[in-house]
PDB file of C-alpha atoms in Angstrom:
ATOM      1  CA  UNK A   1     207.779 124.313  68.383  1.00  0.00           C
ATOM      2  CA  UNK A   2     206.553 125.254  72.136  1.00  0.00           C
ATOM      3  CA  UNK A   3     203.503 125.629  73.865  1.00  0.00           C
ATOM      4  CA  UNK A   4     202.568 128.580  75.574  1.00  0.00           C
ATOM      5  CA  UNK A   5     199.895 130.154  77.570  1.00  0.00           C
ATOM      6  CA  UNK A   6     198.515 133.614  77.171  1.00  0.00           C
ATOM      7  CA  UNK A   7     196.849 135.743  79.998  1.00  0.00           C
ATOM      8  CA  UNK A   8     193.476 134.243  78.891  1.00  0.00           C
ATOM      9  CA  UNK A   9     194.607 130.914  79.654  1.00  0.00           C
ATOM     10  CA  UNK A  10     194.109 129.221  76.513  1.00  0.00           C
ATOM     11  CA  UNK A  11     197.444 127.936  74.547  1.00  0.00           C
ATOM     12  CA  UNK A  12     198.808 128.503  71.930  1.00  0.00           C
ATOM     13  CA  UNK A  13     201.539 127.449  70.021  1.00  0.00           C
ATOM     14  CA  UNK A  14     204.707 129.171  69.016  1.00  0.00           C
ATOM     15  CA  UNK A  15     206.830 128.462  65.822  1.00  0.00           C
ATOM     16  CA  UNK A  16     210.569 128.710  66.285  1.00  0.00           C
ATOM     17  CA  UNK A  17     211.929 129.960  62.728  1.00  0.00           C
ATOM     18  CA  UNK A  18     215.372 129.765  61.359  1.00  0.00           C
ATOM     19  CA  UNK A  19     216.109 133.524  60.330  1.00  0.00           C
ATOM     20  CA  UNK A  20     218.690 134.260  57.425  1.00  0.00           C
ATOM     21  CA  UNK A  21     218.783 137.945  58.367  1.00  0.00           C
ATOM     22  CA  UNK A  22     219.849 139.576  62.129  1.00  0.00           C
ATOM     23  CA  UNK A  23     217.756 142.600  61.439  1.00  0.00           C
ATOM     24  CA  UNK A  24     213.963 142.011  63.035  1.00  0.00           C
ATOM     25  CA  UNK A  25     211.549 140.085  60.899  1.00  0.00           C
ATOM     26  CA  UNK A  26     209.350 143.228  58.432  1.00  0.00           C
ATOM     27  CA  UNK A  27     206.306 142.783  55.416  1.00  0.00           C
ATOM     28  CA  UNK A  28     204.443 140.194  54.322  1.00  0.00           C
ATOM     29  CA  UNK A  29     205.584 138.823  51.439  1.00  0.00           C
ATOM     30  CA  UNK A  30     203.481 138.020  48.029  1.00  0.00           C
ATOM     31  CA  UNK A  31     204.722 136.925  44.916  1.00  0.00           C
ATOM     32  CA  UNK A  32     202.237 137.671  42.318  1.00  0.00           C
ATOM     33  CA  UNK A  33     201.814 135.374  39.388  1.00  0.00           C
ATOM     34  CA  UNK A  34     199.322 137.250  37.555  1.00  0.00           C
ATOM     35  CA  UNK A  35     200.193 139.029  34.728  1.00  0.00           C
ATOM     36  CA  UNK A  36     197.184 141.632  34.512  1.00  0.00           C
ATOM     37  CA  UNK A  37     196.837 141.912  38.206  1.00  0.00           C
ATOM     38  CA  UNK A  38     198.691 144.707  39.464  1.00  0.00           C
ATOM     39  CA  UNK A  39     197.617 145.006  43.327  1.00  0.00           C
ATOM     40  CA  UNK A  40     197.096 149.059  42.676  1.00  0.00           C
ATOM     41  CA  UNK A  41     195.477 148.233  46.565  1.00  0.00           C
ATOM     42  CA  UNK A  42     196.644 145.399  48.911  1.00  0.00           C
ATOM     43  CA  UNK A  43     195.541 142.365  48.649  1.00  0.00           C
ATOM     44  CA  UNK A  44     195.452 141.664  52.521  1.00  0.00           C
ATOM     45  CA  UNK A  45     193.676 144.922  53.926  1.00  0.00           C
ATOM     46  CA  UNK A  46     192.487 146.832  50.898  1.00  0.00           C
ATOM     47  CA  UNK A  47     194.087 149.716  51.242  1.00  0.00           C
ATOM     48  CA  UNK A  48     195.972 151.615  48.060  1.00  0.00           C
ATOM     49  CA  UNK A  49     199.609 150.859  47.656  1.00  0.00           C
ATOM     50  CA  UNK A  50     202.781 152.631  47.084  1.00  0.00           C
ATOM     51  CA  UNK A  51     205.414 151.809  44.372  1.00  0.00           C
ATOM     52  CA  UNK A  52     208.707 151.682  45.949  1.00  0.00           C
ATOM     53  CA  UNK A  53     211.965 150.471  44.926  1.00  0.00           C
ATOM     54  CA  UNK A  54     213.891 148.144  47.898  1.00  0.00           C
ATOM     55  CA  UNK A  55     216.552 145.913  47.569  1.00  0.00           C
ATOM     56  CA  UNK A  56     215.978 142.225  47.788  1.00  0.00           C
ATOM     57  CA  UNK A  57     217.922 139.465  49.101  1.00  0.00           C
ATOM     58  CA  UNK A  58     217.003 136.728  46.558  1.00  0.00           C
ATOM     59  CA  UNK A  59     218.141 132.684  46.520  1.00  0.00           C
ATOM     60  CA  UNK A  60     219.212 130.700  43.480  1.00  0.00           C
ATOM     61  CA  UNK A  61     219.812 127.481  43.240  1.00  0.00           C
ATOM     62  CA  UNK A  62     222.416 127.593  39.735  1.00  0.00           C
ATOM     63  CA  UNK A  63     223.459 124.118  39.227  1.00  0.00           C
ATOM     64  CA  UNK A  64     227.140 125.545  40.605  1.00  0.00           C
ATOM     65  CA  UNK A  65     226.316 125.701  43.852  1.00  0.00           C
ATOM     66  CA  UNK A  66     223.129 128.161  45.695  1.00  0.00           C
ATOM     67  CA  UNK A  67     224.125 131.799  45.004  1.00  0.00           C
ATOM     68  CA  UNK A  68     222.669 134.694  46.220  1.00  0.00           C
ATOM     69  CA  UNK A  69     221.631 138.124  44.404  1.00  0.00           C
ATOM     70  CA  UNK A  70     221.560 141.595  45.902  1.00  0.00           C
ATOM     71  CA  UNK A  71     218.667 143.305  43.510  1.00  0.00           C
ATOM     72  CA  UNK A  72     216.893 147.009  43.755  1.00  0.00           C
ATOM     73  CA  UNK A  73     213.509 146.125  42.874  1.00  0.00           C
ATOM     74  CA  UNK A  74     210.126 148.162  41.960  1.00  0.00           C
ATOM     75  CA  UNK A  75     207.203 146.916  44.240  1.00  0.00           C
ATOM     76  CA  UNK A  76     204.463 147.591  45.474  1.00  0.00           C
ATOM     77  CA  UNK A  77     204.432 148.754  49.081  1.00  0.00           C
ATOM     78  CA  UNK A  78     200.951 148.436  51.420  1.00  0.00           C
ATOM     79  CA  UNK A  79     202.393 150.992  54.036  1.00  0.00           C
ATOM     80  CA  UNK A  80     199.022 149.853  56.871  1.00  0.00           C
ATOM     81  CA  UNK A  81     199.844 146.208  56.576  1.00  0.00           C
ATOM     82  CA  UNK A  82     203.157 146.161  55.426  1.00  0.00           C
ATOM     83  CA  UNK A  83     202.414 143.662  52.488  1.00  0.00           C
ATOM     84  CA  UNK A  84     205.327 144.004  49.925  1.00  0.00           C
ATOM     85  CA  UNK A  85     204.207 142.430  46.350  1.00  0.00           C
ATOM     86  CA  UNK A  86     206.431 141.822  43.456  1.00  0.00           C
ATOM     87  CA  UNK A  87     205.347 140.828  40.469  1.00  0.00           C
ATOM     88  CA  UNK A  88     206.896 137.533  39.366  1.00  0.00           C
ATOM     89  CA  UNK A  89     207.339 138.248  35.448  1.00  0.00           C
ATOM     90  CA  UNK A  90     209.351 141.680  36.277  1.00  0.00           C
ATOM     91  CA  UNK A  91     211.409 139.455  38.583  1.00  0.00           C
ATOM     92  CA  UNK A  92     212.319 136.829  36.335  1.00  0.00           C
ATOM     93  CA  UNK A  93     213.373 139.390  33.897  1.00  0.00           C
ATOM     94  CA  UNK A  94     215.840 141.139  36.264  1.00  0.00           C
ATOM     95  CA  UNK A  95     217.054 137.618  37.988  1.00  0.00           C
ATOM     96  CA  UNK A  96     217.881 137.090  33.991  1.00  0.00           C
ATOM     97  CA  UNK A  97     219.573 140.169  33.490  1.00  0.00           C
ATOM     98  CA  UNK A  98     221.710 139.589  36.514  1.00  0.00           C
ATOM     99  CA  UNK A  99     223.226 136.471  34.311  1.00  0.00           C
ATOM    100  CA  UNK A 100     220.771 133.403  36.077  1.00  0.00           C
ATOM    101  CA  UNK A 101     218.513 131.851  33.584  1.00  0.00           C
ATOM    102  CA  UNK A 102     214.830 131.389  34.024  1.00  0.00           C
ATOM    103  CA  UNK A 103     215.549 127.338  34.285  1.00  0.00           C
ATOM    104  CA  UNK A 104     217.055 128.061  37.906  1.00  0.00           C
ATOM    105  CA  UNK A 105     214.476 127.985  40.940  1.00  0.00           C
ATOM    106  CA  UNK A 106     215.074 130.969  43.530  1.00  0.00           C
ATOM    107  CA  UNK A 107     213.597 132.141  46.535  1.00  0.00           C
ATOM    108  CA  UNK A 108     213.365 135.995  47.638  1.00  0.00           C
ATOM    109  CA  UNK A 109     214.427 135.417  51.265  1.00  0.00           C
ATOM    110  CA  UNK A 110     214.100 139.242  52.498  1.00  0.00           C
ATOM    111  CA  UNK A 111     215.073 142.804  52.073  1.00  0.00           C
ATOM    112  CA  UNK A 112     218.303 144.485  52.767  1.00  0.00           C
ATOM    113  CA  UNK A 113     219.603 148.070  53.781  1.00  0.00           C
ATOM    114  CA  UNK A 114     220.271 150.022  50.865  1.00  0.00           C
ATOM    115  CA  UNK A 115     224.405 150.784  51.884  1.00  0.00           C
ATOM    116  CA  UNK A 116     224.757 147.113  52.007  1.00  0.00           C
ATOM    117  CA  UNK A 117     223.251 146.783  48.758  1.00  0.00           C
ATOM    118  CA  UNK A 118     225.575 148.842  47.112  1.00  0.00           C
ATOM    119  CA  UNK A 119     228.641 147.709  48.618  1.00  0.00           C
ATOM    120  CA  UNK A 120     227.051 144.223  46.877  1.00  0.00           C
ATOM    121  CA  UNK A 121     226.854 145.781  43.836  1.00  0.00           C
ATOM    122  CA  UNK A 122     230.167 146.352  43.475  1.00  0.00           C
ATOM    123  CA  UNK A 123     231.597 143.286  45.090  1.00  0.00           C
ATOM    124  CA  UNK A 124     232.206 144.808  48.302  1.00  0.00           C
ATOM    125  CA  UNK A 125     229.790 142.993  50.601  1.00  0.00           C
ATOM    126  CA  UNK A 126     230.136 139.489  52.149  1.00  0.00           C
ATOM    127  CA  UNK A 127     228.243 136.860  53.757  1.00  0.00           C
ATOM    128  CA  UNK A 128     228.833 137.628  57.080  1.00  0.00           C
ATOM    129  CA  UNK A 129     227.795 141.563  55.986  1.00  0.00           C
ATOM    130  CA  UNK A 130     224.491 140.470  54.265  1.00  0.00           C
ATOM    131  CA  UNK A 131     223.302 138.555  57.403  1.00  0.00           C
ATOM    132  CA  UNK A 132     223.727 141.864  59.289  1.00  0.00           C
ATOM    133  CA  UNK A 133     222.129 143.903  57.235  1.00  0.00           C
ATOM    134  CA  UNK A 134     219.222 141.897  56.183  1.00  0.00           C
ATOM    135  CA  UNK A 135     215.413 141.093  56.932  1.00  0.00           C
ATOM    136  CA  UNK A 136     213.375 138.288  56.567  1.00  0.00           C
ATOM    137  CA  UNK A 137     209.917 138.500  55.721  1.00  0.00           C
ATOM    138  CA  UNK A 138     207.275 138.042  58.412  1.00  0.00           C
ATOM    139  CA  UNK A 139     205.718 135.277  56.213  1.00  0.00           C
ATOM    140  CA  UNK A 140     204.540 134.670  52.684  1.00  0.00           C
ATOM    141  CA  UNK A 141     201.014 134.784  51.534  1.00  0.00           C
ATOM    142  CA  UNK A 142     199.488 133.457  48.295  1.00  0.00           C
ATOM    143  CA  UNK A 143     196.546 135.388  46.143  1.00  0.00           C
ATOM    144  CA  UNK A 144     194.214 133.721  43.965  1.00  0.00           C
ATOM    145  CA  UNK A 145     192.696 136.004  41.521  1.00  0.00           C
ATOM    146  CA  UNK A 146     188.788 135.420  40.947  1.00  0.00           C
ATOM    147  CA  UNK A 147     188.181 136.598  37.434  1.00  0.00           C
ATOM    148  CA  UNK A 148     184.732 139.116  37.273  1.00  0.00           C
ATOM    149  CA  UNK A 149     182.328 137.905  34.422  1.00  0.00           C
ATOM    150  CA  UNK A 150     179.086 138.768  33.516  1.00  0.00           C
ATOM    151  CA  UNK A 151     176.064 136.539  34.416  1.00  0.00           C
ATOM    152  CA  UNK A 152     172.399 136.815  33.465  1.00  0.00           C
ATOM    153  CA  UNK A 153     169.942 138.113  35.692  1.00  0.00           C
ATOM    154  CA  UNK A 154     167.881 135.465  36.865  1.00  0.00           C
ATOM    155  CA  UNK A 155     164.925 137.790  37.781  1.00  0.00           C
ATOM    156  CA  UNK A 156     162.342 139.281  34.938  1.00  0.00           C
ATOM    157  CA  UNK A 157     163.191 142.821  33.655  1.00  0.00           C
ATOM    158  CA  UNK A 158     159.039 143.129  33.663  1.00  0.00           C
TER     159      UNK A 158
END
């Protein structure tokens, strides 16, 4: 971590980050945990999202050793913000299709070019190649979900 000062004088301070990827930092990741919240608009800025498929760079921890898994996912894209959300049921479900049990923690660590991705897919692509090709998220955000209910209204009708 370093301190350092912007034209205005004041300081601030600057986070070094380890990066998995070479490629420059893109979205803001969420990981939604909801099952009947879809984010049809971004949970950051509002605006309506955009389903895209992009291929994710995702961690697991298998009790063999950490591997890692090359997957085309469906999101959903905010294209002002650039706040990527995938939905965390319809990625367990394809992590478990891709042979890795639900008992196995993983991270997604970023997105990857879509040649690499397929060169992955069929065994092609190594280490070195994904490291290239990939990039990290800018950072990771969390939603919390307020439920809407109905309440009485306090105030006579009369």
């Amino acid at each position: 971590m370093t301190n350092d000062s912007d034209q205005s004088g004041k300081r601030r301070t600057v986070v070094n980050r380890v990066r998995m990827g070479s490629l420059p930092a893109r979205y803001s990741f969420v990981l939604n945990p909801y099952v009947r919240e879809r984010f049809t608009k971004c949970p950051k800025c509002d605006a309506p999202t955009r389903a895209r498929k992009l291929p994710l760079v995702i961690h697991v921890n298998h009790s063999d050793g950490p591997r890692l898994v090359l997957l085309n996912k469906s999101c959903r894209l905010c294209l002002f913000c650039e706040t990527l959300v995938v939905h965390r049921v319809e990625l367990e479900d394809v992590v478990a299709a891709a042979g890795f049990s639900a008992e196995y923690e993983y991270l997604v660590l970023g997105t990857i070019d879509r040649r690499t991705w397929r060169r992955g897919f069929v065994g092609e692509a190594q280490l070195a190649d994904i490291r290239d090709h990939m990039a990290d998220f800018k950072k990771y955000l969390k939603v919390d979900v307020t439920p809407a209910r109905w309440e009485r209204s306090t105030a006579s009708a009369g």
